[in-house]
Tab-separated table of C-alpha atoms and ligand atoms in Angstrom:
chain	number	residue	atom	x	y	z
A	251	UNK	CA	136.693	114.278	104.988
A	252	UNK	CA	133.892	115.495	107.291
A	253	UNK	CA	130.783	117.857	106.983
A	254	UNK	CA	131.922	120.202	108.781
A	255	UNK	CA	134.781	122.759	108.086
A	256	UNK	CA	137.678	122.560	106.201
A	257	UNK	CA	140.656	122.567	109.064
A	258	UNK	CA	143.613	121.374	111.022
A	259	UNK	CA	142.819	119.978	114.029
A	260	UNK	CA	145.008	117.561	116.681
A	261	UNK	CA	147.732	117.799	113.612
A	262	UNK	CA	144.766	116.231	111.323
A	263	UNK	CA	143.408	117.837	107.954
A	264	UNK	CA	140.320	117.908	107.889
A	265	UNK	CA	138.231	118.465	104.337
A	266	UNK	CA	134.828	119.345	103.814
A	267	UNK	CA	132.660	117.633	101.660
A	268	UNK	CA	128.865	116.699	100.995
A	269	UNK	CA	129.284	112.999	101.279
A	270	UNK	CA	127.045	113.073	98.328
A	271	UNK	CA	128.512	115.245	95.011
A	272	UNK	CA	131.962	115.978	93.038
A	273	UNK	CA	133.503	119.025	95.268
A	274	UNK	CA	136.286	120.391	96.193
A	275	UNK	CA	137.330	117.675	97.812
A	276	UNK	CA	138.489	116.098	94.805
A	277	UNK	CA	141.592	118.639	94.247
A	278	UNK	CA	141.992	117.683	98.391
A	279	UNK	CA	142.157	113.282	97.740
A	280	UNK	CA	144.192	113.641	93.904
A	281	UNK	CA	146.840	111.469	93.999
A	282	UNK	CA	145.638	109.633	96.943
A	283	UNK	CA	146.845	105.724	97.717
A	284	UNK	CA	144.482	104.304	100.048
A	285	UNK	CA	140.845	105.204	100.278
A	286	UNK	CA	139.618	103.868	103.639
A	287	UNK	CA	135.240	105.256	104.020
A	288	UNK	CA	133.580	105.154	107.183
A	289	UNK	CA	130.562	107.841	106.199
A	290	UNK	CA	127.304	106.886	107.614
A	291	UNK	CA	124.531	107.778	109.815
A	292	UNK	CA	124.852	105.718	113.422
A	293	UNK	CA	122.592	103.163	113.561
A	294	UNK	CA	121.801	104.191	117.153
A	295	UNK	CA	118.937	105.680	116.566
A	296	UNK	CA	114.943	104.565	116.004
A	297	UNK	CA	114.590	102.806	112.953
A	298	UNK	CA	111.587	104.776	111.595
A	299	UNK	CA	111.213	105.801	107.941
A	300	UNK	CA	113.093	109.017	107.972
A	301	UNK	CA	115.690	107.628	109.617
A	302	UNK	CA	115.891	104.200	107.808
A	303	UNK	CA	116.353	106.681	104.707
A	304	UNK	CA	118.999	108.672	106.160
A	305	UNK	CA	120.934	105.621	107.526
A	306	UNK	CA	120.676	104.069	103.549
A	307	UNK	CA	121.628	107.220	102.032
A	308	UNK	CA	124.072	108.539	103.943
A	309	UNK	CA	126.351	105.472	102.937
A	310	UNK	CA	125.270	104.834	99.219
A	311	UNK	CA	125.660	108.251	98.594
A	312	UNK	CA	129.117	108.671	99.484
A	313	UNK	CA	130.258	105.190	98.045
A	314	UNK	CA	128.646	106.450	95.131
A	315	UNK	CA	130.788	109.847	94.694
A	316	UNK	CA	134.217	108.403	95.762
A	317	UNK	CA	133.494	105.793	92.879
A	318	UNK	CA	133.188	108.448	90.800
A	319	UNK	CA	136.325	109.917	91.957
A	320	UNK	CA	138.271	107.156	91.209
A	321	UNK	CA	136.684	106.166	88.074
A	322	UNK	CA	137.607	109.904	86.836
A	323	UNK	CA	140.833	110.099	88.358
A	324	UNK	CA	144.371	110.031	86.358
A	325	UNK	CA	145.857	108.599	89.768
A	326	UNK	CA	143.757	105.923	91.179
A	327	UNK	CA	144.028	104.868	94.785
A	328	UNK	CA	145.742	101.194	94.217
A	329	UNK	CA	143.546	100.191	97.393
A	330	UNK	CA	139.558	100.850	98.703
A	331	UNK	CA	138.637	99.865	101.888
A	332	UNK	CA	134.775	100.181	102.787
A	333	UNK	CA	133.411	99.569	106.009
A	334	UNK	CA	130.162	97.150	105.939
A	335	UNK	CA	128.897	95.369	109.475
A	336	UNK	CA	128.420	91.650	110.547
A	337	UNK	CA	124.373	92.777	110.493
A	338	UNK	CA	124.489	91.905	107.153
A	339	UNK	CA	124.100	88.539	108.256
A	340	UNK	CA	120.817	89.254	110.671
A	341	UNK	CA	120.073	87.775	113.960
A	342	UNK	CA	121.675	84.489	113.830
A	343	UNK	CA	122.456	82.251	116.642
A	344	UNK	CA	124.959	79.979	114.216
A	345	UNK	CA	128.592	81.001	112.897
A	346	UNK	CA	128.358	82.811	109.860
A	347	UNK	CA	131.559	82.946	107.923
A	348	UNK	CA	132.034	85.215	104.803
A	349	UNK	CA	130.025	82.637	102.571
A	350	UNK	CA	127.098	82.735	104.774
A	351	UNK	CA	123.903	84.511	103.439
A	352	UNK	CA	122.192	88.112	103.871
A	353	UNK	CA	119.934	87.729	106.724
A	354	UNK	CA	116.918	89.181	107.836
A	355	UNK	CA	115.515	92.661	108.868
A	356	UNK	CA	116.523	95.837	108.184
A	357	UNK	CA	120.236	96.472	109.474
A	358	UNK	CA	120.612	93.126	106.868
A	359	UNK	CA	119.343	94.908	103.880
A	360	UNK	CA	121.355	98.148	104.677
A	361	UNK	CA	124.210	96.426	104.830
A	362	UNK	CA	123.842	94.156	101.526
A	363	UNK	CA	122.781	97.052	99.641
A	364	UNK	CA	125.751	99.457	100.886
A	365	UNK	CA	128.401	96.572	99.858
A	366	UNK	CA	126.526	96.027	96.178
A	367	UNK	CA	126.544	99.531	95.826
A	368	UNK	CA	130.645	99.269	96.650
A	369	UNK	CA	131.283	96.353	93.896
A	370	UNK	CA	128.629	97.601	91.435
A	371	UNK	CA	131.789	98.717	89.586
A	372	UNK	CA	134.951	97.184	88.439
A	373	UNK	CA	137.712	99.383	89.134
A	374	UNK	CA	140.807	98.383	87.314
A	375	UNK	CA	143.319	99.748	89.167
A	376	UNK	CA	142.361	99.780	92.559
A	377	UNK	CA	141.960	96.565	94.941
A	378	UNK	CA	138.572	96.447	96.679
A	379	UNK	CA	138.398	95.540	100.378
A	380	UNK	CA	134.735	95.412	102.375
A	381	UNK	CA	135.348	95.180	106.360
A	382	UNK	CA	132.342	93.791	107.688
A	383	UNK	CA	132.899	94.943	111.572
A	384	UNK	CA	131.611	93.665	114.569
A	385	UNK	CA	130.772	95.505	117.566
A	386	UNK	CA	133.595	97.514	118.272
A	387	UNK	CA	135.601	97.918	121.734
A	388	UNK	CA	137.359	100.906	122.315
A	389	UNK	CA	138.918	103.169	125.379
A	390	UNK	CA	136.783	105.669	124.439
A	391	UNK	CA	133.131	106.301	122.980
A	392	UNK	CA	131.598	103.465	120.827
A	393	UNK	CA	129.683	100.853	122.472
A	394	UNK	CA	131.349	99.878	125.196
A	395	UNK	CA	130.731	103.124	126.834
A	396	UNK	CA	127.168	103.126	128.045
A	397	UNK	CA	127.458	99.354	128.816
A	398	UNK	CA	130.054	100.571	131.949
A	399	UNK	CA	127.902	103.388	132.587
A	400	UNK	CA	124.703	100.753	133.293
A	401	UNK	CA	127.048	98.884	135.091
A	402	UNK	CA	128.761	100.972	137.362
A	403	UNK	CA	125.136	101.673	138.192
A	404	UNK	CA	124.346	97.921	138.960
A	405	UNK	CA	122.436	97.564	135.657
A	406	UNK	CA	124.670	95.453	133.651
A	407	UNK	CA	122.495	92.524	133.897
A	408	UNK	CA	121.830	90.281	131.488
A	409	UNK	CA	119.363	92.165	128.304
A	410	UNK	CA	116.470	90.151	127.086
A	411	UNK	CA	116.726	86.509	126.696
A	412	UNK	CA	120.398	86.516	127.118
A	413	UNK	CA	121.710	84.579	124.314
A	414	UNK	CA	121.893	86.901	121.747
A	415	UNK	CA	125.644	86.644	120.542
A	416	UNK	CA	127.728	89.838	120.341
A	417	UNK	CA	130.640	89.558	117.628
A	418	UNK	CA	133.054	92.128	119.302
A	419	UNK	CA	136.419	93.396	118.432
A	420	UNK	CA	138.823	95.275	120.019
A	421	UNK	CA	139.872	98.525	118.464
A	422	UNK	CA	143.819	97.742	118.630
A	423	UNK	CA	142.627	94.707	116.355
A	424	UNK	CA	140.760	96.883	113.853
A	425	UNK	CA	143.432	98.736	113.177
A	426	UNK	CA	145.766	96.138	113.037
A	427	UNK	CA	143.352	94.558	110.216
A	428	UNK	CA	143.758	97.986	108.502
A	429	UNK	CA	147.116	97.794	108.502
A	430	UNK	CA	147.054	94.237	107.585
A	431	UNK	CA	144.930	94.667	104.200
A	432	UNK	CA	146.684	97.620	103.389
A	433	UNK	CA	150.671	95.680	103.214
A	434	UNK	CA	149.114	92.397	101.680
A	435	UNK	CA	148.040	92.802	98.231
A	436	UNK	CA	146.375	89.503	97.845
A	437	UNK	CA	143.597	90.584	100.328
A	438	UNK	CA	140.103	91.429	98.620
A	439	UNK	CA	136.777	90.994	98.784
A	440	UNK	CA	134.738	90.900	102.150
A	441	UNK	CA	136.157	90.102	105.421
A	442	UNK	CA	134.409	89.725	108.911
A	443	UNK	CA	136.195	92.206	111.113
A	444	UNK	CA	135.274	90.740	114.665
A	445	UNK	CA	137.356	88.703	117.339
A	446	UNK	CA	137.862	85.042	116.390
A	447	UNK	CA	135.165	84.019	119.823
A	448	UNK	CA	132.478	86.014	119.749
A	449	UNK	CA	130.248	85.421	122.928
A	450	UNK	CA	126.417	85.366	123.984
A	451	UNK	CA	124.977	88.591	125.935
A	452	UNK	CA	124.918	86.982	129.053
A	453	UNK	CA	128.827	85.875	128.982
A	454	UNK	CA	129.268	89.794	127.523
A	455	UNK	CA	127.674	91.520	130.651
A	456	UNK	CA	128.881	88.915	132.983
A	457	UNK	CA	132.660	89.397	132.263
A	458	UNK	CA	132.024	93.048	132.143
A	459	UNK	CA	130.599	93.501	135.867
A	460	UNK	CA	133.786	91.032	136.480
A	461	UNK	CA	136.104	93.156	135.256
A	462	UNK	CA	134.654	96.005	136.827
A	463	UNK	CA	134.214	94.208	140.111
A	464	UNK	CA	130.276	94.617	140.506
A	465	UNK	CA	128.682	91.256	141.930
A	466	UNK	CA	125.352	92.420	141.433
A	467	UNK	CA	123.393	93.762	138.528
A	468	UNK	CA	119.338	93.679	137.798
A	469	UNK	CA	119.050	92.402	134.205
A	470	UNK	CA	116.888	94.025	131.723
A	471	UNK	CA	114.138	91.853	131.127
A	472	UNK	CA	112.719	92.330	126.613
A	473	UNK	CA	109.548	94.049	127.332
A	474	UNK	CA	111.373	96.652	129.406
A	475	UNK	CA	113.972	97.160	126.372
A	476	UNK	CA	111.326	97.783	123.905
A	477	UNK	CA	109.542	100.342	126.073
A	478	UNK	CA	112.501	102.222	127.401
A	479	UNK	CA	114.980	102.215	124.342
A	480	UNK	CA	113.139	104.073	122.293
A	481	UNK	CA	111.567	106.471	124.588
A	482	UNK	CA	114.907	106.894	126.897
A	483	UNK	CA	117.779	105.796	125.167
A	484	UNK	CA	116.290	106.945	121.502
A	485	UNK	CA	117.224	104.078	120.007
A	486	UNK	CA	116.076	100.929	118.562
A	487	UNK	CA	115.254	97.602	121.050
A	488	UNK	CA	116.864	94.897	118.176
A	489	UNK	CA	120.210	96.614	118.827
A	490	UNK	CA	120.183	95.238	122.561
A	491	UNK	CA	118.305	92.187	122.222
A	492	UNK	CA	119.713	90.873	118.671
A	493	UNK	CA	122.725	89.569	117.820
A	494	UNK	CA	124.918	87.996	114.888
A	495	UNK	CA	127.394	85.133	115.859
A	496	UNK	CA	129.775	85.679	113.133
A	497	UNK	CA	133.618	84.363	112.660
A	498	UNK	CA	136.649	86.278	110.409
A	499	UNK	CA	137.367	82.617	108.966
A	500	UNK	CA	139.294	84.946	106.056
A	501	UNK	CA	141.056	86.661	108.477
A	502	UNK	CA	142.138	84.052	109.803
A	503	UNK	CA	142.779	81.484	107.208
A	504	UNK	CA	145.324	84.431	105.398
A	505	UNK	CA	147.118	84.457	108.744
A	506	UNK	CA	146.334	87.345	110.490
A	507	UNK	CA	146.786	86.834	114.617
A	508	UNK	CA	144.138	88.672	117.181
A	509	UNK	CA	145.839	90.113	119.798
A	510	UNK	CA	142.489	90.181	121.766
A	511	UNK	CA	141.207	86.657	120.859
A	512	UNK	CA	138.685	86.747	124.071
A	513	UNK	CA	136.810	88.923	125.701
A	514	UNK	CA	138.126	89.014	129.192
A	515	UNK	CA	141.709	90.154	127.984
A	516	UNK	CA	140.181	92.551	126.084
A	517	UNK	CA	138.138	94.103	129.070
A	518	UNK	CA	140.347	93.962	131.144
A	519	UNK	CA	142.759	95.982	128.914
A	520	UNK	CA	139.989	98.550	128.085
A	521	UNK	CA	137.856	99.312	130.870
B	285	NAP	N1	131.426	101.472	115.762
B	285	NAP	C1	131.033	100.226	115.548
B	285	NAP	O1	130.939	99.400	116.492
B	285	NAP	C2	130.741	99.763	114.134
B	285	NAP	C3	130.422	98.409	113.917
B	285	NAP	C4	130.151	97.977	112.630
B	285	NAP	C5	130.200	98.857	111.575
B	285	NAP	N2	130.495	100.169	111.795
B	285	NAP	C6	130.511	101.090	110.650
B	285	NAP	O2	131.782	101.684	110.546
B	285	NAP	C7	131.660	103.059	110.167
B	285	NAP	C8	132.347	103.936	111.190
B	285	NAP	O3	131.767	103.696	112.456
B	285	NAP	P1	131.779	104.807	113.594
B	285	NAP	O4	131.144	104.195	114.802
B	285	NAP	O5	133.144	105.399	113.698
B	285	NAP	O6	130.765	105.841	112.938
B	285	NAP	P2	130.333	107.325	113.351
B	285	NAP	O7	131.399	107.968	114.119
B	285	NAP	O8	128.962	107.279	113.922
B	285	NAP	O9	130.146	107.961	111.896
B	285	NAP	C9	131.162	108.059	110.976
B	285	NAP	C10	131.084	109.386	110.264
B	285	NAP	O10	130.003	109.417	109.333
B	285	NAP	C11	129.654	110.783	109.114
B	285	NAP	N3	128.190	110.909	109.101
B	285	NAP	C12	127.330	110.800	110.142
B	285	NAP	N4	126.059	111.005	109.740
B	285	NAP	C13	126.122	111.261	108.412
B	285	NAP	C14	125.153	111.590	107.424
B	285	NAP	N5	123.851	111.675	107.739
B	285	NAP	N6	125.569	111.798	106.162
B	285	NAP	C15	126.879	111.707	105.829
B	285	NAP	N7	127.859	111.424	106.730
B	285	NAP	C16	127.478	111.200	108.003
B	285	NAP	C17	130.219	111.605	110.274
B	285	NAP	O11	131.221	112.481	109.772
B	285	NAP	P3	131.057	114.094	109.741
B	285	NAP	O12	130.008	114.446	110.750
B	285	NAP	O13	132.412	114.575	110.113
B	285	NAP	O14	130.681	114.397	108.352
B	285	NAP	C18	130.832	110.549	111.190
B	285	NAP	O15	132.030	110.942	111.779
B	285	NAP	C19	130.165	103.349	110.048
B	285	NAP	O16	129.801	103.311	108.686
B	285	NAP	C20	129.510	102.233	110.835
B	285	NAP	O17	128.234	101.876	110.324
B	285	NAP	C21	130.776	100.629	113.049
């Protein structure tokens, strides 16, 4: 579903909806099995107060009216993945598995509230899955892709203090989790989506100028961040120089096997 216009496109349907209301989107998901929701407003962008609003209701909202679809429905999806993020856990600099608690600052509180909103109601018939993802690696777009840009331009270098930890994953992995929670019925609850060794900033940026054979890189020292990501970048400064170090223990412990368990692998397939 998307907020644009109803249409086919690269042999995908695509439906419109509000991502906030009952529409005709409902006659478009009836009868659906899986409900997987990835709505929301990046997080790339300056956390002032219109946009801290935008970024909270943006999710709730749509949680909010596909609850209400499947409360209402006569076919329930029997499975409801939600996406959540390991910022629920804050800037931490020890492991955090699923147990550990809501952490500080506002990318924390986003997240708890968008997951409480997900489980405020019991739904019967349909198994409730949160993903809380990491930062995620992919061939194209997402995060990795103005990391090479800096890089290829010899600015790669280390951001901030440096040991901010970056709990990655590699896209092939996310979906394979997808897949995963969708063919084992005894998964439910919250998981950390995110590669089994998460690594600091410094280890992130050094493997990257590795892989992409640059020796040399100026790093980007925190009072430079703060002025320029904002002003340049239009974003906020804690997304570069905070981190959460967080493990997917559940993952894990249910059996589920990372094909990229480190970070070099995964570079060197992606970039
Ligand atoms: N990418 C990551 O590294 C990462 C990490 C952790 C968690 N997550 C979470 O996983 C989900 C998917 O991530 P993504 O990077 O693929 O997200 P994305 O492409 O930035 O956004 C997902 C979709 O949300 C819709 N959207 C955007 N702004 C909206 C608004 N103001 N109101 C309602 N809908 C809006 C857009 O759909 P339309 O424009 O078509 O309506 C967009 O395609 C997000 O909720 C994100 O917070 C992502």
């Amino acid at each position: 579903m998307t907020r644009g216009v109803t249409r086919e496109e690269n042999h995908l349907h695509y439906v419109h909806w509000d991502a906030k209301e009952r529409g005709d989107w409902w006659q478009a998901i009836e009868g659906c099995e899986i409900l997987l929701n990835l709505t929301g407003k990046s997080i790339h962008c300056v956390y002032n107060e219109t946009n801290r609003e935008v970024l909270l209701r943006s999710r709730i909202d749509a949680v909010k009216a596909l609850q209400e679809y499947v409360l209402t429905t006569t076919h329930p999806p029997r499975l409801f993945i939600q996406a959540s993020a390991v910022g629920r856990y804050g800037n931490t600099y020890e492991p955090c598995t699923e147990g550990a608690p809501v952490g500080k600052g506002f990318l924390a509180e986003l997240c708890k509230r968008w997951e409480e909103t997900f489980f405020h109601h019991d739904l019967p018939a349909t198994r409730q899955v949160v993903l809380r993802i990491g930062l995620v690696l992919g061939k194209s777009g997402g995060a990795l892709e103005p990391l090479k840009k800096l890089t290829k331009y010899h600015l790669g270098g280390t951001v901030g203090s440096g040991k901010q930890v970056m709990s990655w994953i590699h896209s092939d992995d996310l979906q394979q989790i997808l897949l995963y929670v969708i063919e084992n019925d005894q998964c439910t609850g919250a998981y950390n989506a995110c590669a089994p060794m998460p690594v600091t900033n410094k280890v992130f940026m050094k493997r990257l100028r590795t892989v992409m054979h640059k020796t040399f890189a100026l790093p980007a020292p925190a009072f430079l961040v703060k002025i320029g990501a904002p002003l340049v970048l239009r974003t906020d400064s804690s997304i570069a120089l905070e981190g959460t170090y967080s493990l997917p223990t559940r993952l894990l412990k249910s059996g589920f096997a990372f094909t990229y368990k480190e970070l070099k692998t995964a570079l060197e397939d992606l970039v």
